[in-house]
Each structure stands twice: as structure tokens, then as C-alpha cells.
Amino acid sequence: MSELESASTLEEKTNSIDENSPATDFVVQFWGVRGSIPSPGSETVRYGGNTSCVEMRIGGKRLIFDGGTGLRVLGKSLLSEMPVEAYMFFTHSHWDHIQGFPFFVPAFAKGNCFHIYGAIAPNGASMKQRLHDQMLHPNFPVPMQVMQSDLKFYDLFAGDTMQLGDITIETGPLNHPNSAMGYRLTWQGRTVVYATDTEHFADRLDENLLHLARNADILIYDACYTDEEYHDLKTSKIGWGHSTWQEGVKMAKAAGVKKLVVFHHDPSHSDDFLDKVASQVESVFPNSVLAQEGMILSVI
């Protein structure tokens, strides 16, 4: 190992967390749960329209997974807690996973420190280079060098296992165009797996993901579509790099997962549509929930 320095009720979504309680030493909070493109509007109020960003607070450390537009909202919440040190892990660099980074206000403030991890892209570009390039003219008004916080970058390779203090972080490859990486976090015998973006295989379970998700307390799974949408003859989503809630249930059952979190909602899916999906998922996997912005899960 190399040494490198979570249906939920509305009450779960809004209750404050007692950070001194042993039951809440491992907390998962959702800041962006949408896939592909932000989808604000009256039909997405309850589940949220920001793209992927999940925070985990584990044993006094703050870990952030992906930098979609939800990262901007998380950043605003951190302004009262500065100085901040956090560890940021990227699955890949498609727009919906990095477009919040240039608007992450704490990164512009001196005294803050962010350790940033990601895999090398198939074209050889590091995560540092990709985050830097999206802020260059003519795409953005100011370069990444304007950020005054201490940004420390680390390259990861799918399959790596590393220690962050007493947190064990395992990584694995996901089935996604241009590649993506999943993460398994284990602390004091409790495990959360973050697996987005990933597409299931037609003839078998993904052995890499099955291993990553083994006996996890919480599996956060990319279920962007329903089976009907995925296989639709006119608008097939085969090869788009995303999965379905039905396949998520298959994976959760096969891996012995305790709680399934349906994540990365399609931008066309309204609150009412997702309510129906939630009921369907719960009918076949009772300990499940659809991710909502602001939702907080304690890993007990």
C-alpha cells in the first residue's frame, strides 16, 4: 500500500448531524446527484439539479468525490469553516464531474489545502492538466493559477489501494467511455462504495465492480436509466456509459450490499418520475434510496 496524505426520509435529509456521536463518525452527504448536465427547474426541486458531488466525513477527515456543479454549493457551505483541508477524488473528467471546480470558492482562498486525486486519462493527461485546461481562455475568464489555496495533485491508477490515515481506499476500473474509476472507502469496519459512471455488461456482472462493492454498507450506483429506456429501439442508451436501477439491484444483491443508493439521475427525469422509480426499487430491494441533494446518511 502507498501512503497518500448515503427510501431516505425527508428527516434524514434535513436533520443536523451530531459530529461528536460515534454513530456519525462516517457520514455521507449528497451535494449533486444529477448526471450529464445541470437540470434546474420546477420539476427537479426535490431531488435536485446539480451534477455529481458527494462528500464523506470520515473520522475527522473530509473527502469529496467528483466536482460537478454540486461542488459550488458545498464550497459555499465551507466558507464558515475555513481554513479547510479536504481530499478530492475524481472518477473521470467528463464535464458533469468537473464543471463545478472553477466555482469552488474555498480553492481561491489562502490557508486552505486540497489534495486532489485522479487517474491518468487514456490520452495521457493528468487530472491536474484537465482541471487546468478547462479554465483556459476562451473557455473561462481566469486560469487555475488564480486559486490561492494549496492544491496538491496525485496520480492514481485503477486497482491502487492506499491509506489516508486509518481510512483504506481501494480503486477499480469502471466500464465507461474514455474510462472512469470507482472508489471503496473502509473505516473501522464500515464501507461505502462510490461507483459512477459505469455501464453494466449484457452477459455478465462486472467483476471489477462486484469486487469493489463486496459486502459494502452503502453502494452509490450510477442508475441513470431504466431498463426500458436503456433498451428502447428508437433511443437506445447502449454504449453511453451508464446503467439502470434494475442492474444496480442485481449488483447489490450479488455483492451482498446492505444499502443501495440510486445516483446520477438523468436530466430528463422529473421529481414525479423519480418518485415512481424509488417505489419500484424499494419493492425489490427494500433497503434502498434515491439520492437527493442535501441528503445525509450515517454509516453505522
PDB file of C-alpha atoms in Angstrom, residues 3-197:
ATOM      1  CA  GLU A   3       0.931   6.236   1.948  1.00  0.00           C
ATOM      2  CA  LEU A   4      -1.099   9.049   0.494  1.00  0.00           C
ATOM      3  CA  GLU A   5      -1.768  12.309   2.653  1.00  0.00           C
ATOM      4  CA  SER A   6     -25.700   7.512   1.655  1.00  0.00           C
ATOM      5  CA  ALA A   7     -36.262   5.242   0.657  1.00  0.00           C
ATOM      6  CA  SER A   8     -34.295   8.045   2.901  1.00  0.00           C
ATOM      7  CA  THR A   9     -36.890  10.133   4.657  1.00  0.00           C
ATOM      8  CA  LEU A  10     -37.014  13.923   4.470  1.00  0.00           C
ATOM      9  CA  GLU A  11     -35.974  13.853   8.104  1.00  0.00           C
ATOM     10  CA  GLU A  12     -32.701  12.185   7.103  1.00  0.00           C
ATOM     11  CA  LYS A  13     -32.248  14.898   4.527  1.00  0.00           C
ATOM     12  CA  THR A  14     -32.729  17.823   6.908  1.00  0.00           C
ATOM     13  CA  ASN A  15     -31.667  16.643  10.369  1.00  0.00           C
ATOM     14  CA  SER A  16     -28.456  18.061  11.723  1.00  0.00           C
ATOM     15  CA  ILE A  17     -25.630  15.666  12.436  1.00  0.00           C
ATOM     16  CA  ASP A  18     -24.045  15.448  15.874  1.00  0.00           C
ATOM     17  CA  GLU A  19     -20.410  15.239  14.887  1.00  0.00           C
ATOM     18  CA  ASN A  20     -19.462  14.037  18.391  1.00  0.00           C
ATOM     19  CA  SER A  21     -21.672  10.958  18.225  1.00  0.00           C
ATOM     20  CA  PRO A  22     -19.806   7.723  17.421  1.00  0.00           C
ATOM     21  CA  ALA A  23     -22.657   6.733  15.095  1.00  0.00           C
ATOM     22  CA  THR A  24     -21.945   9.700  12.838  1.00  0.00           C
ATOM     23  CA  ASP A  25     -18.180   9.464  12.526  1.00  0.00           C
ATOM     24  CA  PHE A  26     -18.740   8.177   8.986  1.00  0.00           C
ATOM     25  CA  VAL A  27     -21.206  10.485   7.217  1.00  0.00           C
ATOM     26  CA  VAL A  28     -22.138  10.744   3.529  1.00  0.00           C
ATOM     27  CA  GLN A  29     -23.726  13.953   2.214  1.00  0.00           C
ATOM     28  CA  PHE A  30     -25.003  14.495  -1.334  1.00  0.00           C
ATOM     29  CA  TRP A  31     -24.413  17.887  -2.931  1.00  0.00           C
ATOM     30  CA  GLY A  32     -25.039  16.970  -6.589  1.00  0.00           C
ATOM     31  CA  VAL A  33     -26.912  13.851  -7.748  1.00  0.00           C
ATOM     32  CA  ARG A  34     -27.740  14.571 -11.395  1.00  0.00           C
ATOM     33  CA  GLY A  35     -25.910  13.237 -14.441  1.00  0.00           C
ATOM     34  CA  SER A  36     -24.859  14.681 -17.788  1.00  0.00           C
ATOM     35  CA  ILE A  37     -25.936  18.309 -17.391  1.00  0.00           C
ATOM     36  CA  PRO A  38     -27.394  20.521 -14.636  1.00  0.00           C
ATOM     37  CA  SER A  39     -31.185  20.446 -14.723  1.00  0.00           C
ATOM     38  CA  PRO A  40     -32.627  23.259 -12.606  1.00  0.00           C
ATOM     39  CA  GLY A  41     -36.339  23.978 -12.694  1.00  0.00           C
ATOM     40  CA  SER A  42     -39.694  23.400 -11.037  1.00  0.00           C
ATOM     41  CA  GLU A  43     -39.702  19.677 -11.888  1.00  0.00           C
ATOM     42  CA  THR A  44     -36.385  18.862 -10.200  1.00  0.00           C
ATOM     43  CA  VAL A  45     -36.682  20.737  -6.906  1.00  0.00           C
ATOM     44  CA  ARG A  46     -36.949  17.757  -4.558  1.00  0.00           C
ATOM     45  CA  TYR A  47     -34.195  15.578  -5.965  1.00  0.00           C
ATOM     46  CA  GLY A  48     -32.039  18.436  -7.182  1.00  0.00           C
ATOM     47  CA  GLY A  49     -30.495  19.547 -10.441  1.00  0.00           C
ATOM     48  CA  ASN A  50     -26.791  19.826  -9.665  1.00  0.00           C
ATOM     49  CA  THR A  51     -24.319  17.373 -11.137  1.00  0.00           C
ATOM     50  CA  SER A  52     -22.212  14.859  -9.262  1.00  0.00           C
ATOM     51  CA  CYS A  53     -20.602  15.768  -5.962  1.00  0.00           C
ATOM     52  CA  VAL A  54     -20.598  13.616  -2.823  1.00  0.00           C
ATOM     53  CA  GLU A  55     -18.911  14.482   0.469  1.00  0.00           C
ATOM     54  CA  MET A  56     -17.820  11.925   3.042  1.00  0.00           C
ATOM     55  CA  ARG A  57     -16.764  12.954   6.525  1.00  0.00           C
ATOM     56  CA  ILE A  58     -14.801  10.086   7.971  1.00  0.00           C
ATOM     57  CA  GLY A  59     -13.037  10.093  11.306  1.00  0.00           C
ATOM     58  CA  GLY A  60     -12.402  13.822  11.216  1.00  0.00           C
ATOM     59  CA  LYS A  61     -11.310  13.943   7.580  1.00  0.00           C
ATOM     60  CA  ARG A  62     -13.288  15.491   4.721  1.00  0.00           C
ATOM     61  CA  LEU A  63     -13.320  13.594   1.425  1.00  0.00           C
ATOM     62  CA  ILE A  64     -15.035  14.950  -1.715  1.00  0.00           C
ATOM     63  CA  PHE A  65     -15.938  12.769  -4.692  1.00  0.00           C
ATOM     64  CA  ASP A  66     -16.267  14.495  -8.059  1.00  0.00           C
ATOM     65  CA  GLY A  67     -16.527  18.191  -8.802  1.00  0.00           C
ATOM     66  CA  GLY A  68     -19.810  18.658 -10.674  1.00  0.00           C
ATOM     67  CA  THR A  69     -21.927  21.756 -10.046  1.00  0.00           C
ATOM     68  CA  GLY A  70     -22.789  20.404  -6.604  1.00  0.00           C
ATOM     69  CA  LEU A  71     -19.235  21.320  -5.622  1.00  0.00           C
ATOM     70  CA  ARG A  72     -20.118  25.012  -5.854  1.00  0.00           C
ATOM     71  CA  VAL A  73     -22.861  24.527  -3.227  1.00  0.00           C
ATOM     72  CA  LEU A  74     -20.552  22.538  -0.994  1.00  0.00           C
ATOM     73  CA  GLY A  75     -17.969  25.280  -1.321  1.00  0.00           C
ATOM     74  CA  LYS A  76     -20.423  27.906  -0.087  1.00  0.00           C
ATOM     75  CA  SER A  77     -21.147  25.784   2.988  1.00  0.00           C
ATOM     76  CA  LEU A  78     -17.443  25.554   3.787  1.00  0.00           C
ATOM     77  CA  LEU A  79     -16.837  29.307   3.918  1.00  0.00           C
ATOM     78  CA  SER A  80     -17.772  29.425   7.614  1.00  0.00           C
ATOM     79  CA  GLU A  81     -15.338  26.603   8.412  1.00  0.00           C
ATOM     80  CA  MET A  82     -12.155  27.901   6.873  1.00  0.00           C
ATOM     81  CA  PRO A  83      -9.345  27.138   6.910  1.00  0.00           C
ATOM     82  CA  VAL A  84     -10.291  23.869   5.246  1.00  0.00           C
ATOM     83  CA  GLU A  85      -8.288  20.806   4.353  1.00  0.00           C
ATOM     84  CA  ALA A  86     -10.003  18.242   2.136  1.00  0.00           C
ATOM     85  CA  TYR A  87      -9.212  15.306  -0.102  1.00  0.00           C
ATOM     86  CA  MET A  88     -10.832  15.389  -3.558  1.00  0.00           C
ATOM     87  CA  PHE A  89     -11.234  12.250  -5.679  1.00  0.00           C
ATOM     88  CA  PHE A  90     -12.344  12.342  -9.303  1.00  0.00           C
ATOM     89  CA  THR A  91     -13.881   9.369 -11.125  1.00  0.00           C
ATOM     90  CA  HIS A  92     -13.066  10.952 -14.513  1.00  0.00           C
ATOM     91  CA  SER A  93     -13.192  14.330 -16.218  1.00  0.00           C
ATOM     92  CA  HIS A  94     -16.376  14.445 -18.282  1.00  0.00           C
ATOM     93  CA  TRP A  95     -17.963  17.882 -17.915  1.00  0.00           C
ATOM     94  CA  ASP A  96     -20.638  16.899 -15.379  1.00  0.00           C
ATOM     95  CA  HIS A  97     -17.915  15.782 -12.977  1.00  0.00           C
ATOM     96  CA  ILE A  98     -15.546  18.755 -13.154  1.00  0.00           C
ATOM     97  CA  GLN A  99     -17.617  21.801 -14.147  1.00  0.00           C
ATOM     98  CA  GLY A 100     -18.069  22.924 -10.531  1.00  0.00           C
ATOM     99  CA  PHE A 101     -14.359  23.117  -9.825  1.00  0.00           C
ATOM    100  CA  PRO A 102     -13.806  26.621 -11.279  1.00  0.00           C
ATOM    101  CA  PHE A 103     -16.624  27.856  -9.000  1.00  0.00           C
ATOM    102  CA  PHE A 104     -15.351  26.203  -5.811  1.00  0.00           C
ATOM    103  CA  VAL A 105     -14.768  29.352  -3.770  1.00  0.00           C
ATOM    104  CA  PRO A 106     -12.588  27.842  -0.994  1.00  0.00           C
ATOM    105  CA  ALA A 107      -9.994  26.954  -3.633  1.00  0.00           C
ATOM    106  CA  PHE A 108      -9.423  30.683  -4.204  1.00  0.00           C
ATOM    107  CA  ALA A 109      -8.613  31.424  -0.544  1.00  0.00           C
ATOM    108  CA  LYS A 110      -5.195  31.278   1.035  1.00  0.00           C
ATOM    109  CA  GLY A 111      -4.856  28.961   4.001  1.00  0.00           C
ATOM    110  CA  ASN A 112      -6.985  26.160   2.552  1.00  0.00           C
ATOM    111  CA  CYS A 113      -5.450  22.918   1.327  1.00  0.00           C
ATOM    112  CA  PHE A 114      -6.883  20.438  -1.171  1.00  0.00           C
ATOM    113  CA  HIS A 115      -5.327  17.093  -2.028  1.00  0.00           C
ATOM    114  CA  ILE A 116      -6.620  16.177  -5.496  1.00  0.00           C
ATOM    115  CA  TYR A 117      -6.574  12.615  -6.838  1.00  0.00           C
ATOM    116  CA  GLY A 118      -7.454  11.203 -10.233  1.00  0.00           C
ATOM    117  CA  ALA A 119      -6.368   8.732 -12.851  1.00  0.00           C
ATOM    118  CA  ILE A 120      -4.320   9.478 -15.933  1.00  0.00           C
ATOM    119  CA  ALA A 121      -6.668   9.826 -18.941  1.00  0.00           C
ATOM    120  CA  PRO A 122      -6.327   7.467 -21.911  1.00  0.00           C
ATOM    121  CA  ASN A 123      -4.663  10.310 -23.834  1.00  0.00           C
ATOM    122  CA  GLY A 124      -2.045  10.689 -21.092  1.00  0.00           C
ATOM    123  CA  ALA A 125      -3.446  13.855 -19.487  1.00  0.00           C
ATOM    124  CA  SER A 126      -3.227  14.086 -15.708  1.00  0.00           C
ATOM    125  CA  MET A 127      -6.131  15.327 -13.579  1.00  0.00           C
ATOM    126  CA  LYS A 128      -4.150  18.494 -12.892  1.00  0.00           C
ATOM    127  CA  GLN A 129      -3.813  19.155 -16.595  1.00  0.00           C
ATOM    128  CA  ARG A 130      -7.523  18.565 -17.296  1.00  0.00           C
ATOM    129  CA  LEU A 131      -8.714  20.801 -14.472  1.00  0.00           C
ATOM    130  CA  HIS A 132      -6.223  23.423 -15.577  1.00  0.00           C
ATOM    131  CA  ASP A 133      -7.229  23.262 -19.249  1.00  0.00           C
ATOM    132  CA  GLN A 134     -10.953  23.788 -18.650  1.00  0.00           C
ATOM    133  CA  MET A 135     -10.104  27.159 -17.081  1.00  0.00           C
ATOM    134  CA  LEU A 136      -8.035  28.439 -20.003  1.00  0.00           C
ATOM    135  CA  HIS A 137      -9.205  31.090 -22.460  1.00  0.00           C
ATOM    136  CA  PRO A 138     -11.529  31.130 -24.308  1.00  0.00           C
ATOM    137  CA  ASN A 139     -13.446  28.741 -22.022  1.00  0.00           C
ATOM    138  CA  PHE A 140     -13.058  30.594 -18.718  1.00  0.00           C
ATOM    139  CA  PRO A 141     -12.077  34.133 -17.654  1.00  0.00           C
ATOM    140  CA  VAL A 142      -9.333  33.292 -15.146  1.00  0.00           C
ATOM    141  CA  PRO A 143      -6.751  30.485 -15.027  1.00  0.00           C
ATOM    142  CA  MET A 144      -6.339  27.933 -12.272  1.00  0.00           C
ATOM    143  CA  GLN A 145      -3.267  29.800 -11.084  1.00  0.00           C
ATOM    144  CA  VAL A 146      -5.610  32.422  -9.576  1.00  0.00           C
ATOM    145  CA  MET A 147      -6.612  29.856  -6.956  1.00  0.00           C
ATOM    146  CA  GLN A 148      -4.614  30.802  -3.855  1.00  0.00           C
ATOM    147  CA  SER A 149      -5.224  27.655  -1.811  1.00  0.00           C
ATOM    148  CA  ASP A 150      -2.607  24.939  -1.650  1.00  0.00           C
ATOM    149  CA  LEU A 151      -3.549  22.486  -4.428  1.00  0.00           C
ATOM    150  CA  LYS A 152      -1.676  19.195  -4.276  1.00  0.00           C
ATOM    151  CA  PHE A 153      -2.177  16.716  -7.106  1.00  0.00           C
ATOM    152  CA  TYR A 154      -1.700  12.942  -7.077  1.00  0.00           C
ATOM    153  CA  ASP A 155      -1.994  10.449  -9.908  1.00  0.00           C
ATOM    154  CA  LEU A 156      -3.921   7.242  -9.246  1.00  0.00           C
ATOM    155  CA  PHE A 157      -4.171   4.052 -11.233  1.00  0.00           C
ATOM    156  CA  ALA A 158      -7.317   1.885 -11.191  1.00  0.00           C
ATOM    157  CA  GLY A 159      -6.566  -1.013  -8.898  1.00  0.00           C
ATOM    158  CA  ASP A 160      -4.487   1.041  -6.476  1.00  0.00           C
ATOM    159  CA  THR A 161      -5.117   0.707  -2.740  1.00  0.00           C
ATOM    160  CA  MET A 162      -3.974   3.481  -0.457  1.00  0.00           C
ATOM    161  CA  GLN A 163      -4.227   4.611   3.146  1.00  0.00           C
ATOM    162  CA  LEU A 164      -5.472   8.021   4.244  1.00  0.00           C
ATOM    163  CA  GLY A 165      -4.667   7.779   7.928  1.00  0.00           C
ATOM    164  CA  ASP A 166      -6.825   4.860   9.116  1.00  0.00           C
ATOM    165  CA  ILE A 167      -9.110   5.039   6.053  1.00  0.00           C
ATOM    166  CA  THR A 168      -8.475   2.374   3.425  1.00  0.00           C
ATOM    167  CA  ILE A 169      -9.269   3.465  -0.119  1.00  0.00           C
ATOM    168  CA  GLU A 170      -9.489   0.868  -2.874  1.00  0.00           C
ATOM    169  CA  THR A 171      -9.956   1.812  -6.504  1.00  0.00           C
ATOM    170  CA  GLY A 172     -11.169  -0.101  -9.533  1.00  0.00           C
ATOM    171  CA  PRO A 173     -11.869   0.460 -13.234  1.00  0.00           C
ATOM    172  CA  LEU A 174     -15.446   1.203 -14.324  1.00  0.00           C
ATOM    173  CA  ASN A 175     -16.963   0.484 -17.740  1.00  0.00           C
ATOM    174  CA  HIS A 176     -17.302   3.971 -19.205  1.00  0.00           C
ATOM    175  CA  PRO A 177     -16.224   5.701 -22.452  1.00  0.00           C
ATOM    176  CA  ASN A 178     -12.692   7.072 -22.015  1.00  0.00           C
ATOM    177  CA  SER A 179     -12.563   5.236 -18.661  1.00  0.00           C
ATOM    178  CA  ALA A 180     -13.682   6.049 -15.104  1.00  0.00           C
ATOM    179  CA  MET A 181     -12.645   4.898 -11.659  1.00  0.00           C
ATOM    180  CA  GLY A 182     -14.698   3.649  -8.707  1.00  0.00           C
ATOM    181  CA  TYR A 183     -13.781   4.060  -5.041  1.00  0.00           C
ATOM    182  CA  ARG A 184     -14.272   1.859  -1.969  1.00  0.00           C
ATOM    183  CA  LEU A 185     -13.809   3.556   1.424  1.00  0.00           C
ATOM    184  CA  THR A 186     -13.414   1.445   4.559  1.00  0.00           C
ATOM    185  CA  TRP A 187     -13.077   2.819   8.089  1.00  0.00           C
ATOM    186  CA  GLN A 188     -13.487   0.921  11.343  1.00  0.00           C
ATOM    187  CA  GLY A 189     -15.206  -1.986   9.588  1.00  0.00           C
ATOM    188  CA  ARG A 190     -17.689   0.195   7.672  1.00  0.00           C
ATOM    189  CA  THR A 191     -17.607   0.564   3.891  1.00  0.00           C
ATOM    190  CA  VAL A 192     -19.068   2.911   1.265  1.00  0.00           C
ATOM    191  CA  VAL A 193     -18.573   2.402  -2.474  1.00  0.00           C
ATOM    192  CA  TYR A 194     -18.878   5.248  -4.975  1.00  0.00           C
ATOM    193  CA  ALA A 195     -19.424   3.798  -8.467  1.00  0.00           C
ATOM    194  CA  THR A 196     -20.333   6.332 -11.126  1.00  0.00           C
ATOM    195  CA  ASP A 197     -20.159   6.451 -14.167  1.00  0.00           C
TER     196      ASP A 197
END
